[in-house]
Amino acid sequence: MKRLRIARCGTQLLAPSAPRRPSCPCTAAFQRNSTPHNHRRSLTVQATAQLPDGETRHDIAASEELSEEPLKRAHSQARRHPPEALPSPHPRSAKQSAKLAALRSRLSLPSRFPLETLARTLVHPSADPDPAFNNASLSSLGSSLLSYYTTEHLFCNYPRLPIDIVFAAQYAYIGPKALATIASEWGIEAAAHPGGEVDPGLLQFLRLRSGEQLPPALRRRTPYKWNLTKTHRILVSDEFGSTSAEPNPEDLAKKPVPLEEAAQSFVRALVGSLHLHLGSPLVKRFFRDHFLSRQLDLASLFDFRHPTRDLSRLCAREGFEAPVARLISESGRLSRHPVFVVGVYSGKDKLGEGAGSSLDEARVRAAAAALKAWYLYKPLDVTVPSSTEGGVGAEAWKPNMIDCGEVIV
Amino acid sequence: MPLSGLRTVAKAQNGVGAFILQCKRMDFHYCDFGGSSRGMKDFIQTALPRFASKYPQIEFTVSPRPGQHPAIVGHFINGKQREVSVRKLDNRQILEKVKELRDASGEKLVRSNKPVTSTNESVRGIWSPFHGSRVKI
C-alpha cells in the first residue's frame, strides 16, 4: 500500500495564498498585507517569454505590491496580457462561470467551497505546467486520501479478504477507469484545447490527437523489480498492486494525455481540495456517498486456480476435518442436460454447495463457494480508524478482528 | 498463484448515496418578433428566474434565435440532448415542458415490459428442479 503523505502535502497547500497571477486586479488590492511566498514564486517557470519587454512574473508582482494604485495598473496589465496568453483560465474568471457553479451544486458542495479552487482542480499539468495553478499537488493529496478510506473500509469490513482481491476491489472503487467514469457521471465536459480564454468549468488538458502515441512517461513504465513478489507489491507498490510507479506529474507537463488521465486527476484533486477546505468529516461523507455507494460484488472478483486444494489446506490450517464432497442430488445423468448438486462437508458441517453439469464441475464450484464464504466473512461491529479522528462526534476505538491471512499453498 | 483478482469497475447507483440530477443544461431560444414566441418571452421574464434559482445544478442559457420558433434544448449527463418545441405555448404549458426535461434521464424512451429491472440478483434464485413441490406423474 502507498504510504500516507497527508500531513506533508496538507501543510504545504494550507499556507496562506500568495498573490498568484500577476495580472489579476483584485488580488493585488486585497492581499497587499499578506506576506509573499518567494519560494513559491521561484517555481514559476512557464510563460515568461510571453510577457513583453523581458518583464517576468516576479517583476510584475513585486511592482504591484509597491505601487500606489495597483488596481489601475493591473487593469492596464490585463489589457496588455489578454486571456489567450495564459495557459489556463484566470482564477478571476471562476466566479463568472455558470458551469462551475452548476457543478458545485450538482455535487451538493457547500457554498464556502470556493469556485476558484474548483476551477483549479480542473486544470491538468498537461495544460498548465505551473504547480501553483494546476491540480498536481491536490491530486496527489486526494489520491492518498482515497486509497486510505478505501483500504480501511475493505480491511475492517472484510478482515479475511486475500490481498489480490483487496487490490482488485481498490481498482474497482478508485482505479483510473473508475475515477474517469465517476467524472463523466458528474457531468464533466472536456475543453477542446486548454487556454486562458476557455470556460473554467471545462476540464483543461492537452488532448491526444488520433494516431498520436502516448507520452513517454505513460508509455514506458519501468517495473520496480523484475521478480516482483507479493510482499514487494504490498509494501512498495501503490494501492492497486501495480508493477510500476505512477508517472510523475512534472513529466506530463505540456504533453498530450488521454482523457482518462485528466479525468482521474480531477476527481483526486477534488477530494484533496475538499479535505483542505471543508475538513475530513465532510470528505468522509462525500466518499461514502459518491464512491462506497457504488455497487461492487466482491464475490465476483475471485478467480481460483485450484479451489479444492485451497479448501483442504484451509481446513488443515484451521483444524477442521478434511473436506469431503458428497452428491446431494442429481437429475438426468444420462441425458443431454445433467445437473449435479454437490456439497462439500467437513465432518457433519456443510461448508458449501454448488451445481454443475458434471460431478467434477459441481465439486469445484462447491469448494469455491466454501472458500468465498470463508474469505468474505464480515464482522458485525466495525470501527474504521478514520471514524475515531476529530474531537466532536468521534467514535471510541474498538479493536477490529484481524485474521491470520489467506491460505498459502 | 492459487488465487487472483479480476479487474472490474464498480457500478454507479444514482440516488443510493448521492443523487445527481441528470439534466445538466437547458438552452432557451426565442424570437423577438414572431408571435409564436410570445409565451416563451413571458416565461423567460417571469417564471424562469424562480425556476433557475430553485435548480442551481442546471446551467441555464437564454439566447435569441430570430425568425425561428421558440425551443428548449436539454443537455443530459449521458451526452444526449433533447429539443422541445414550445411554439405558441403559454407560460404554464412551457413550465410543464421544462419540468419534463428536468426530470428526464436523457435516455431514449423505451417501453419496459418487465415489472422489475435490477442489477441485484434475484432473492429467490434461479429455478431449481430439486426444490418446491414435486410433480407426481
Coordinates of C-alpha atoms in Angstrom, one line a residue:
Chain A
M1 CA 0.0 0.0 0.0
K2 CA 1.1 3.5 -0.6
R3 CA 2.1 5.4 2.5
L4 CA 0.1 8.4 3.6
R5 CA 1.6 11.8 2.9
I6 CA -1.3 13.9 4.0
A7 CA 0.5 16.0 6.7
R8 CA 3.3 17.0 4.4
C9 CA 1.1 17.8 1.4
G10 CA -1.5 19.5 3.5
T11 CA 0.7 22.0 5.3
Q12 CA 2.2 22.9 2.0
L13 CA -1.1 23.6 0.5
L14 CA -2.7 25.2 3.5
A15 CA -0.3 28.1 3.5
P16 CA -2.0 31.5 3.1
S17 CA -2.4 32.1 -0.6
A18 CA 0.1 34.4 -2.2
P19 CA -0.8 36.9 -4.8
R20 CA -0.5 34.5 -7.7
R21 CA -1.4 35.8 -11.1
P22 CA 0.5 39.0 -11.7
S23 CA -2.2 40.5 -13.9
C24 CA -5.1 40.0 -11.5
P25 CA -6.6 43.4 -10.5
C26 CA -8.3 42.2 -7.3
T27 CA -5.7 40.1 -5.6
A28 CA -3.2 42.9 -5.6
A29 CA -5.7 45.2 -3.9
F30 CA -6.9 42.7 -1.4
Q31 CA -3.8 40.9 -0.5
R32 CA -1.3 43.7 -0.1
N33 CA -0.9 42.9 3.6
S34 CA -0.2 39.2 3.2
T35 CA 3.4 38.1 3.0
P36 CA 4.5 36.9 -0.4
H37 CA 5.8 33.4 -0.8
N38 CA 9.1 33.9 -2.5
H39 CA 9.9 30.3 -2.6
R40 CA 6.7 29.5 -4.4
R41 CA 7.2 32.3 -6.9
S42 CA 10.6 31.0 -7.7
L43 CA 8.8 27.9 -9.1
T44 CA 7.1 29.9 -11.9
V45 CA 9.0 28.8 -15.0
Q46 CA 6.4 29.0 -17.6
A47 CA 5.1 31.6 -20.0
T48 CA 7.7 34.2 -19.1
A49 CA 8.5 34.5 -22.7
Q50 CA 5.0 35.8 -23.5
L51 CA 5.4 38.8 -21.3
P52 CA 6.7 41.9 -23.2
D53 CA 9.9 43.8 -22.5
G54 CA 11.6 40.9 -20.8
E55 CA 9.4 41.6 -17.8
T56 CA 9.0 38.5 -15.8
R57 CA 6.1 37.5 -13.4
H58 CA 8.4 38.3 -10.5
D59 CA 8.9 41.8 -11.6
I60 CA 5.3 42.5 -12.1
A61 CA 4.2 41.0 -8.8
A62 CA 6.9 42.9 -6.9
S63 CA 6.0 46.2 -8.5
E64 CA 2.3 45.6 -7.8
E65 CA 2.9 45.3 -4.1
L66 CA 4.9 48.6 -4.1
S67 CA 2.7 50.7 -6.4
E68 CA 0.2 53.2 -5.1
E69 CA -2.7 52.4 -7.3
P70 CA -2.4 48.7 -8.0
L71 CA -5.9 48.4 -9.4
K72 CA -5.4 50.8 -12.2
R73 CA -2.0 49.3 -13.1
A74 CA -3.5 45.8 -13.0
H75 CA -6.2 46.9 -15.4
S76 CA -3.7 48.2 -17.8
Q77 CA -1.8 44.9 -17.5
A78 CA -4.9 42.9 -18.1
R79 CA -5.3 44.8 -21.3
R80 CA -1.7 44.1 -22.2
H81 CA -1.9 40.4 -21.3
P82 CA -5.1 39.1 -22.9
P83 CA -6.6 35.8 -21.5
E84 CA -5.4 34.0 -24.7
A85 CA -1.8 34.5 -23.5
L86 CA -2.4 32.5 -20.3
P87 CA -2.1 28.7 -20.4
S88 CA -5.2 28.1 -18.2
P89 CA -8.2 30.3 -17.2
H90 CA -7.5 33.1 -14.8
P91 CA -8.8 32.4 -11.2
R92 CA -10.8 35.6 -11.5
S93 CA -13.0 34.1 -14.3
A94 CA -14.2 31.3 -12.0
K95 CA -16.8 33.5 -10.4
Q96 CA -18.4 34.2 -13.8
S97 CA -18.6 30.6 -14.9
A98 CA -22.1 29.1 -14.8
K99 CA -20.7 25.6 -15.4
L100 CA -18.6 25.8 -12.2
A101 CA -21.4 27.0 -10.1
A102 CA -23.7 24.3 -11.5
L103 CA -21.0 21.6 -10.9
R104 CA -20.6 22.7 -7.3
S105 CA -24.3 22.5 -6.5
R106 CA -24.7 19.3 -8.5
L107 CA -22.2 17.6 -6.2
S108 CA -24.0 19.2 -3.2
L109 CA -20.9 21.0 -2.0
P110 CA -21.4 23.9 0.4
S111 CA -21.0 27.5 -0.9
R112 CA -18.0 28.0 1.3
F113 CA -16.0 25.8 -1.0
P114 CA -14.5 28.4 -3.4
L115 CA -15.1 28.2 -7.1
E116 CA -11.5 29.2 -7.8
T117 CA -10.3 26.0 -6.1
L118 CA -12.9 24.0 -8.1
A119 CA -11.6 25.6 -11.2
R120 CA -8.0 24.7 -10.3
T121 CA -8.9 21.1 -9.8
L122 CA -10.0 21.0 -13.4
V123 CA -6.5 22.1 -14.7
H124 CA -4.3 19.1 -15.6
P125 CA -0.5 19.6 -15.6
S126 CA -0.5 18.9 -19.4
A127 CA -2.5 22.2 -19.8
D128 CA -0.6 24.4 -17.3
P129 CA 2.8 23.2 -16.1
D130 CA 2.9 25.8 -13.3
P131 CA 2.4 23.9 -10.0
A132 CA 0.7 26.9 -8.5
F133 CA -2.1 26.7 -11.0
N134 CA -2.5 23.0 -11.9
N135 CA -4.0 20.2 -9.9
A136 CA -0.9 18.1 -9.4
S137 CA -0.4 18.7 -5.7
L138 CA -4.1 18.5 -4.9
S139 CA -4.3 15.3 -6.9
S140 CA -1.5 13.6 -5.0
L141 CA -3.2 14.5 -1.7
G142 CA -6.6 13.3 -2.9
S143 CA -5.1 10.1 -4.2
S144 CA -3.7 9.3 -0.7
L145 CA -7.0 10.1 0.9
L146 CA -9.0 8.0 -1.5
S147 CA -6.7 5.0 -1.0
Y148 CA -6.7 5.5 2.8
Y149 CA -10.5 5.5 3.0
T150 CA -11.0 2.6 0.6
T151 CA -8.3 0.5 2.3
E152 CA -9.7 0.9 5.8
H153 CA -13.2 0.2 4.6
L154 CA -12.0 -3.1 3.0
F155 CA -9.6 -4.2 5.7
C156 CA -12.0 -3.5 8.6
N157 CA -15.2 -4.9 7.0
Y158 CA -13.6 -7.9 5.3
P159 CA -10.7 -9.0 7.5
R160 CA -10.2 -12.3 5.7
L161 CA -10.0 -10.9 2.2
P162 CA -7.0 -12.1 0.3
I163 CA -4.6 -9.3 -0.8
D164 CA -5.1 -9.9 -4.5
I165 CA -8.9 -9.4 -4.0
V166 CA -8.1 -6.2 -2.0
F167 CA -6.1 -4.9 -4.9
A168 CA -8.9 -5.7 -7.4
A169 CA -11.5 -4.1 -5.1
Q170 CA -9.4 -1.0 -4.8
Y171 CA -9.1 -0.9 -8.5
A172 CA -12.9 -1.3 -8.9
Y173 CA -13.6 1.6 -6.4
I174 CA -10.9 4.1 -7.1
G175 CA -8.9 2.8 -10.0
P176 CA -8.2 5.1 -13.0
K177 CA -11.1 3.7 -15.0
A178 CA -13.5 4.0 -12.1
L179 CA -12.4 7.6 -11.4
A180 CA -12.8 8.6 -15.1
T181 CA -16.3 7.0 -15.1
I182 CA -17.2 9.0 -11.9
A183 CA -16.0 12.2 -13.6
S184 CA -18.2 11.6 -16.6
E185 CA -21.2 10.7 -14.3
W186 CA -20.7 14.1 -12.6
G187 CA -21.2 15.7 -16.0
I188 CA -17.6 16.9 -16.6
E189 CA -17.0 18.1 -20.1
A190 CA -13.6 18.5 -21.6
A191 CA -12.3 21.6 -23.4
A192 CA -11.2 21.1 -27.0
H193 CA -7.9 22.8 -26.2
P194 CA -6.7 24.4 -22.9
G195 CA -6.2 28.1 -22.7
G196 CA -6.9 31.3 -20.7
E197 CA -10.0 32.2 -22.7
V198 CA -11.7 28.8 -22.2
D199 CA -14.6 28.5 -19.7
P200 CA -13.0 27.4 -16.4
G201 CA -15.8 24.8 -15.9
L202 CA -14.4 22.6 -18.6
L203 CA -11.6 20.0 -18.0
Q204 CA -8.4 21.6 -19.2
F205 CA -5.8 19.2 -20.7
L206 CA -3.9 18.8 -23.8
R207 CA -5.7 16.2 -25.9
L208 CA -4.0 13.3 -27.6
R209 CA -4.6 13.6 -31.3
S210 CA -5.8 10.5 -33.1
G211 CA -2.9 8.3 -34.2
E212 CA -0.5 10.0 -31.8
Q213 CA 1.5 8.0 -29.3
L214 CA 1.2 8.3 -25.6
P215 CA 3.8 10.5 -23.9
P216 CA 6.9 8.5 -22.8
A217 CA 6.0 8.9 -19.1
L218 CA 2.8 7.0 -19.7
R219 CA 4.1 4.6 -22.3
R220 CA 7.2 3.1 -20.9
R221 CA 6.9 2.2 -17.2
T222 CA 9.9 0.5 -15.7
P223 CA 8.9 -2.1 -13.2
Y224 CA 10.0 -1.7 -9.6
K225 CA 11.8 -5.1 -9.8
W226 CA 11.8 -7.8 -12.5
N227 CA 11.0 -10.5 -10.0
L228 CA 8.1 -8.8 -8.2
T229 CA 7.0 -10.7 -5.1
K230 CA 3.7 -10.3 -3.4
T231 CA 5.4 -8.8 -0.3
H232 CA 7.0 -6.2 -2.5
R233 CA 3.7 -5.4 -4.1
I234 CA 2.2 -4.9 -0.6
L235 CA 5.0 -2.8 0.8
V236 CA 6.2 -0.7 -2.1
S237 CA 3.7 -0.5 -4.8
D238 CA 0.5 1.6 -4.9
E239 CA -2.9 0.6 -3.7
F240 CA -3.7 -1.5 -6.8
G241 CA -0.6 -3.6 -6.5
S242 CA 0.9 -2.2 -9.7
T243 CA 4.2 -3.4 -11.0
S244 CA 5.4 0.1 -11.8
A245 CA 5.3 3.5 -10.3
E246 CA 2.8 6.2 -11.4
P247 CA 4.1 8.8 -13.7
N248 CA 5.4 12.0 -12.2
P249 CA 3.1 14.9 -13.0
E250 CA 6.1 17.0 -13.9
D251 CA 6.8 14.6 -16.8
L252 CA 3.3 15.2 -18.2
A253 CA 3.8 18.9 -18.5
K254 CA 2.7 20.2 -21.9
K255 CA 2.5 16.5 -23.1
P256 CA -0.7 15.4 -24.7
V257 CA -2.5 12.9 -22.5
P258 CA -5.7 10.7 -22.8
L259 CA -8.9 11.9 -21.3
E260 CA -8.9 9.2 -18.7
E261 CA -5.6 10.5 -17.2
A262 CA -7.0 14.1 -16.9
A263 CA -10.4 13.0 -15.6
Q264 CA -8.9 10.8 -12.8
S265 CA -6.6 13.7 -11.8
F266 CA -9.6 15.9 -11.5
V267 CA -11.5 13.6 -9.2
R268 CA -8.5 13.0 -7.0
A269 CA -7.8 16.8 -6.8
L270 CA -11.4 17.5 -5.9
V271 CA -11.2 15.1 -2.9
G272 CA -7.9 16.7 -1.9
S273 CA -9.2 20.2 -2.1
L274 CA -12.4 19.2 -0.2
H275 CA -10.1 17.9 2.6
L276 CA -8.3 21.2 2.7
H277 CA -11.3 23.5 2.6
L278 CA -14.0 21.6 4.4
G279 CA -12.2 19.2 6.6
S280 CA -12.2 15.4 6.9
P281 CA -15.8 14.8 8.2
L282 CA -17.3 16.2 5.0
V283 CA -14.8 14.3 2.8
K284 CA -15.7 11.1 4.5
R285 CA -19.4 11.8 3.8
F286 CA -18.5 12.7 0.2
F287 CA -16.5 9.5 -0.1
R288 CA -19.3 7.4 1.3
D289 CA -21.9 9.0 -1.0
H290 CA -20.0 9.0 -4.2
F291 CA -17.6 6.1 -4.0
L292 CA -18.6 3.5 -1.5
S293 CA -22.3 3.7 -2.6
R294 CA -21.3 2.2 -5.9
Q295 CA -22.2 -1.4 -6.5
L296 CA -19.4 -4.0 -6.3
D297 CA -20.0 -7.7 -5.8
L298 CA -16.8 -8.8 -4.1
A299 CA -17.6 -12.5 -4.7
S300 CA -17.3 -11.9 -8.4
L301 CA -13.7 -10.8 -8.1
F302 CA -12.4 -14.2 -7.1
D303 CA -10.5 -16.2 -9.6
F304 CA -9.5 -19.5 -8.1
R305 CA -6.9 -21.8 -9.8
H306 CA -7.4 -24.9 -7.6
P307 CA -10.2 -24.3 -5.1
T308 CA -10.4 -27.9 -3.9
R309 CA -6.7 -27.8 -2.9
D310 CA -7.0 -24.4 -1.2
L311 CA -10.0 -25.6 0.7
S312 CA -8.3 -28.7 2.0
R313 CA -5.3 -26.6 3.0
L314 CA -7.6 -24.1 4.8
C315 CA -9.3 -26.9 6.7
A316 CA -6.0 -28.4 7.8
R317 CA -4.8 -24.9 8.9
E318 CA -8.0 -24.2 10.9
G319 CA -8.1 -27.6 12.4
F320 CA -11.3 -28.7 10.7
E321 CA -11.9 -32.2 9.5
A322 CA -10.7 -32.7 5.9
P323 CA -13.4 -31.6 3.4
V324 CA -15.4 -34.3 1.6
A325 CA -17.5 -33.8 -1.4
R326 CA -20.9 -35.6 -1.4
L327 CA -23.6 -35.7 -4.0
I328 CA -26.7 -34.1 -2.7
S329 CA -29.0 -34.6 -5.7
E330 CA -28.8 -35.2 -9.4
S331 CA -31.1 -35.1 -12.4
G332 CA -30.8 -36.5 -15.9
R333 CA -27.4 -38.2 -15.5
L334 CA -27.7 -39.9 -18.9
S335 CA -29.5 -37.0 -20.6
R336 CA -28.1 -34.1 -22.5
H337 CA -28.5 -31.7 -19.6
P338 CA -27.4 -33.4 -16.4
V339 CA -27.4 -31.4 -13.2
F340 CA -25.5 -32.5 -10.2
V341 CA -25.7 -30.7 -6.8
V342 CA -22.6 -31.4 -4.7
G343 CA -21.9 -30.3 -1.2
V344 CA -18.6 -30.0 0.5
Y345 CA -18.7 -31.3 4.0
S346 CA -16.2 -31.1 6.9
G347 CA -17.4 -33.8 9.3
K348 CA -21.1 -33.0 9.6
D349 CA -20.9 -29.3 8.7
K350 CA -21.7 -28.4 5.1
L351 CA -19.1 -25.8 4.0
G352 CA -20.5 -25.1 0.6
E353 CA -22.8 -26.2 -2.2
G354 CA -22.5 -26.0 -5.9
A355 CA -24.4 -27.2 -9.0
G356 CA -22.8 -28.2 -12.2
S357 CA -23.3 -30.2 -15.4
S358 CA -20.6 -32.8 -14.3
L359 CA -19.7 -34.2 -11.0
D360 CA -16.3 -32.6 -11.1
E361 CA -17.6 -29.1 -12.1
A362 CA -20.1 -29.3 -9.2
R363 CA -17.4 -30.3 -6.8
V364 CA -15.1 -27.4 -7.8
R365 CA -18.0 -25.0 -7.6
A366 CA -18.9 -26.2 -4.2
A367 CA -15.3 -25.8 -3.0
A368 CA -15.1 -22.3 -4.5
A369 CA -18.4 -21.4 -2.7
A370 CA -17.0 -22.7 0.6
L371 CA -13.8 -20.6 0.2
K372 CA -15.8 -17.5 -0.7
A373 CA -17.9 -18.0 2.4
W374 CA -14.8 -18.1 4.5
Y375 CA -13.0 -15.1 2.8
L376 CA -16.0 -12.8 2.7
Y377 CA -16.7 -13.0 6.4
K378 CA -17.9 -9.7 7.6
P379 CA -17.9 -8.8 11.3
L380 CA -21.0 -7.1 12.7
D381 CA -19.4 -4.4 14.7
V382 CA -16.7 -2.4 12.9
T383 CA -14.8 0.7 13.8
V384 CA -12.8 2.2 11.0
P385 CA -9.7 4.2 12.1
S386 CA -10.8 7.4 10.5
S387 CA -14.1 7.4 12.4
T388 CA -12.1 8.0 15.6
E389 CA -10.4 11.1 14.3
G390 CA -11.6 14.6 15.3
G391 CA -12.8 15.7 18.7
V392 CA -16.6 16.0 18.5
G393 CA -18.6 13.1 17.3
A394 CA -15.6 10.7 17.1
E395 CA -16.3 7.1 18.0
A396 CA -14.4 5.3 20.7
W397 CA -11.9 2.8 19.2
K398 CA -12.9 -0.8 19.4
P399 CA -10.3 -3.2 18.1
N400 CA -11.3 -4.9 14.9
M401 CA -10.8 -8.5 14.1
I402 CA -7.5 -9.4 12.5
D403 CA -7.2 -12.6 10.5
C404 CA -4.0 -14.5 10.0
G405 CA -4.5 -14.2 6.3
E406 CA -5.2 -16.3 3.2
V407 CA -4.1 -19.9 2.7
I408 CA -0.5 -20.3 1.5
V409 CA -0.3 -23.2 -0.9
Chain B
M1 CA -0.6 -18.4 -7.8
P2 CA -3.6 -20.0 -6.0
L3 CA -5.9 -17.0 -6.3
S4 CA -6.0 -13.9 -8.4
G5 CA -8.4 -10.9 -8.5
L6 CA -10.4 -9.9 -11.6
R7 CA -10.4 -6.2 -12.5
T8 CA -13.7 -4.5 -12.9
V9 CA -15.3 -1.2 -12.2
A10 CA -17.9 -0.7 -9.5
K11 CA -21.3 0.3 -11.0
A12 CA -23.0 3.6 -10.2
Q13 CA -26.3 3.6 -8.3
N14 CA -27.6 7.1 -8.7
G15 CA -29.6 8.0 -5.6
V16 CA -28.3 5.3 -3.3
G17 CA -25.6 7.6 -1.9
A18 CA -25.7 10.9 -3.7
F19 CA -28.3 11.9 -6.2
I20 CA -27.2 13.7 -9.3
L21 CA -29.8 15.3 -11.5
Q22 CA -29.3 14.0 -15.0
C23 CA -30.2 17.2 -16.8
K24 CA -27.2 19.5 -16.7
R25 CA -28.0 22.3 -19.1
M26 CA -31.1 23.9 -20.6
D27 CA -31.0 26.3 -23.6
F28 CA -33.9 28.6 -24.2
H29 CA -34.3 30.0 -27.7
Y30 CA -36.9 32.7 -28.6
C31 CA -37.6 35.1 -31.3
D32 CA -38.2 38.8 -30.6
F33 CA -40.7 39.3 -33.5
G34 CA -42.5 36.1 -34.0
G35 CA -45.9 35.7 -32.4
S36 CA -45.2 32.0 -31.6
S37 CA -42.6 33.2 -29.0
R38 CA -45.0 35.4 -27.0
G39 CA -45.5 32.8 -24.3
M40 CA -41.8 32.0 -24.3
K41 CA -40.8 35.6 -23.7
D42 CA -43.3 35.9 -21.0
F43 CA -41.9 32.7 -19.4
I44 CA -38.3 33.9 -19.6
Q45 CA -39.3 37.2 -17.9
T46 CA -41.5 35.8 -15.2
A47 CA -41.1 32.1 -14.3
L48 CA -37.6 31.3 -15.4
P49 CA -35.7 33.3 -12.8
R50 CA -37.6 31.5 -10.0
F51 CA -37.1 28.1 -11.6
A52 CA -33.4 28.7 -12.2
S53 CA -32.8 29.7 -8.6
K54 CA -34.6 26.6 -7.4
Y55 CA -32.3 24.3 -9.5
P56 CA -28.7 25.6 -9.2
Q57 CA -27.3 22.3 -10.5
I58 CA -28.7 23.1 -14.0
E59 CA -27.0 25.6 -16.2
F60 CA -29.5 27.9 -18.0
T61 CA -28.7 29.8 -21.1
V62 CA -31.1 32.2 -22.9
S63 CA -30.4 33.2 -26.5
P64 CA -32.4 34.7 -29.3
R65 CA -32.9 32.8 -32.5
P66 CA -34.6 35.3 -34.9
G67 CA -37.1 34.0 -37.3
Q68 CA -37.4 30.6 -35.7
H69 CA -40.0 29.1 -33.5
P70 CA -39.1 29.0 -29.7
A71 CA -37.5 25.9 -28.4
I72 CA -35.9 24.5 -25.3
V73 CA -32.9 22.2 -25.5
G74 CA -32.0 20.0 -22.6
H75 CA -28.5 18.6 -22.3
F76 CA -28.0 15.5 -20.2
I77 CA -25.2 13.8 -18.3
N78 CA -25.0 10.9 -20.7
G79 CA -24.2 13.2 -23.5
K80 CA -27.6 13.2 -25.2
Q81 CA -29.7 16.2 -25.8
R82 CA -33.4 16.7 -26.3
E83 CA -35.1 19.6 -28.1
V84 CA -38.7 20.5 -27.3
S85 CA -40.6 23.0 -29.4
V86 CA -42.7 25.4 -27.4
R87 CA -44.3 27.1 -30.3
K88 CA -47.5 29.0 -29.4
L89 CA -47.5 27.6 -25.8
D90 CA -48.3 29.8 -22.9
N91 CA -46.4 30.4 -19.7
R92 CA -47.9 27.4 -17.8
Q93 CA -47.5 24.9 -20.6
I94 CA -43.9 25.9 -21.1
L95 CA -43.2 25.3 -17.4
E96 CA -44.6 21.8 -17.7
K97 CA -42.3 21.1 -20.7
V98 CA -39.3 22.5 -18.6
K99 CA -40.2 20.2 -15.7
E100 CA -40.4 17.2 -18.1
L101 CA -36.9 18.0 -19.3
R102 CA -35.6 18.4 -15.7
D103 CA -37.0 15.0 -14.7
A104 CA -35.8 13.2 -17.8
S105 CA -32.7 11.0 -17.7
G106 CA -31.6 11.6 -21.2
E107 CA -32.1 8.0 -22.2
K108 CA -34.3 7.1 -25.2
L109 CA -37.9 6.4 -24.3
V110 CA -38.2 2.7 -24.2
R111 CA -41.3 0.6 -23.2
S112 CA -40.3 -1.6 -20.3
N113 CA -42.4 -4.8 -20.1
K114 CA -40.7 -6.3 -17.1
P115 CA -42.1 -5.5 -13.6
V116 CA -38.6 -5.1 -12.0
T117 CA -35.3 -4.1 -13.6
S118 CA -32.4 -4.6 -11.1
T119 CA -28.7 -5.2 -11.0
N120 CA -29.1 -7.2 -7.8
E121 CA -29.5 -10.9 -8.2
S122 CA -33.0 -12.3 -7.6
V123 CA -33.8 -13.1 -4.0
R124 CA -35.5 -16.4 -5.0
G125 CA -32.5 -17.5 -7.0
I126 CA -32.5 -19.5 -10.3
W127 CA -35.2 -22.1 -10.6
S128 CA -34.0 -25.4 -9.4
P129 CA -35.5 -28.8 -10.1
F130 CA -34.8 -30.1 -6.6
H131 CA -36.8 -27.6 -4.6
G132 CA -40.5 -26.8 -4.3
S133 CA -43.4 -29.3 -4.7
R134 CA -42.6 -32.5 -6.6
V135 CA -44.7 -33.2 -9.7
K136 CA -46.3 -36.6 -9.4
I137 CA -46.7 -38.5 -12.6

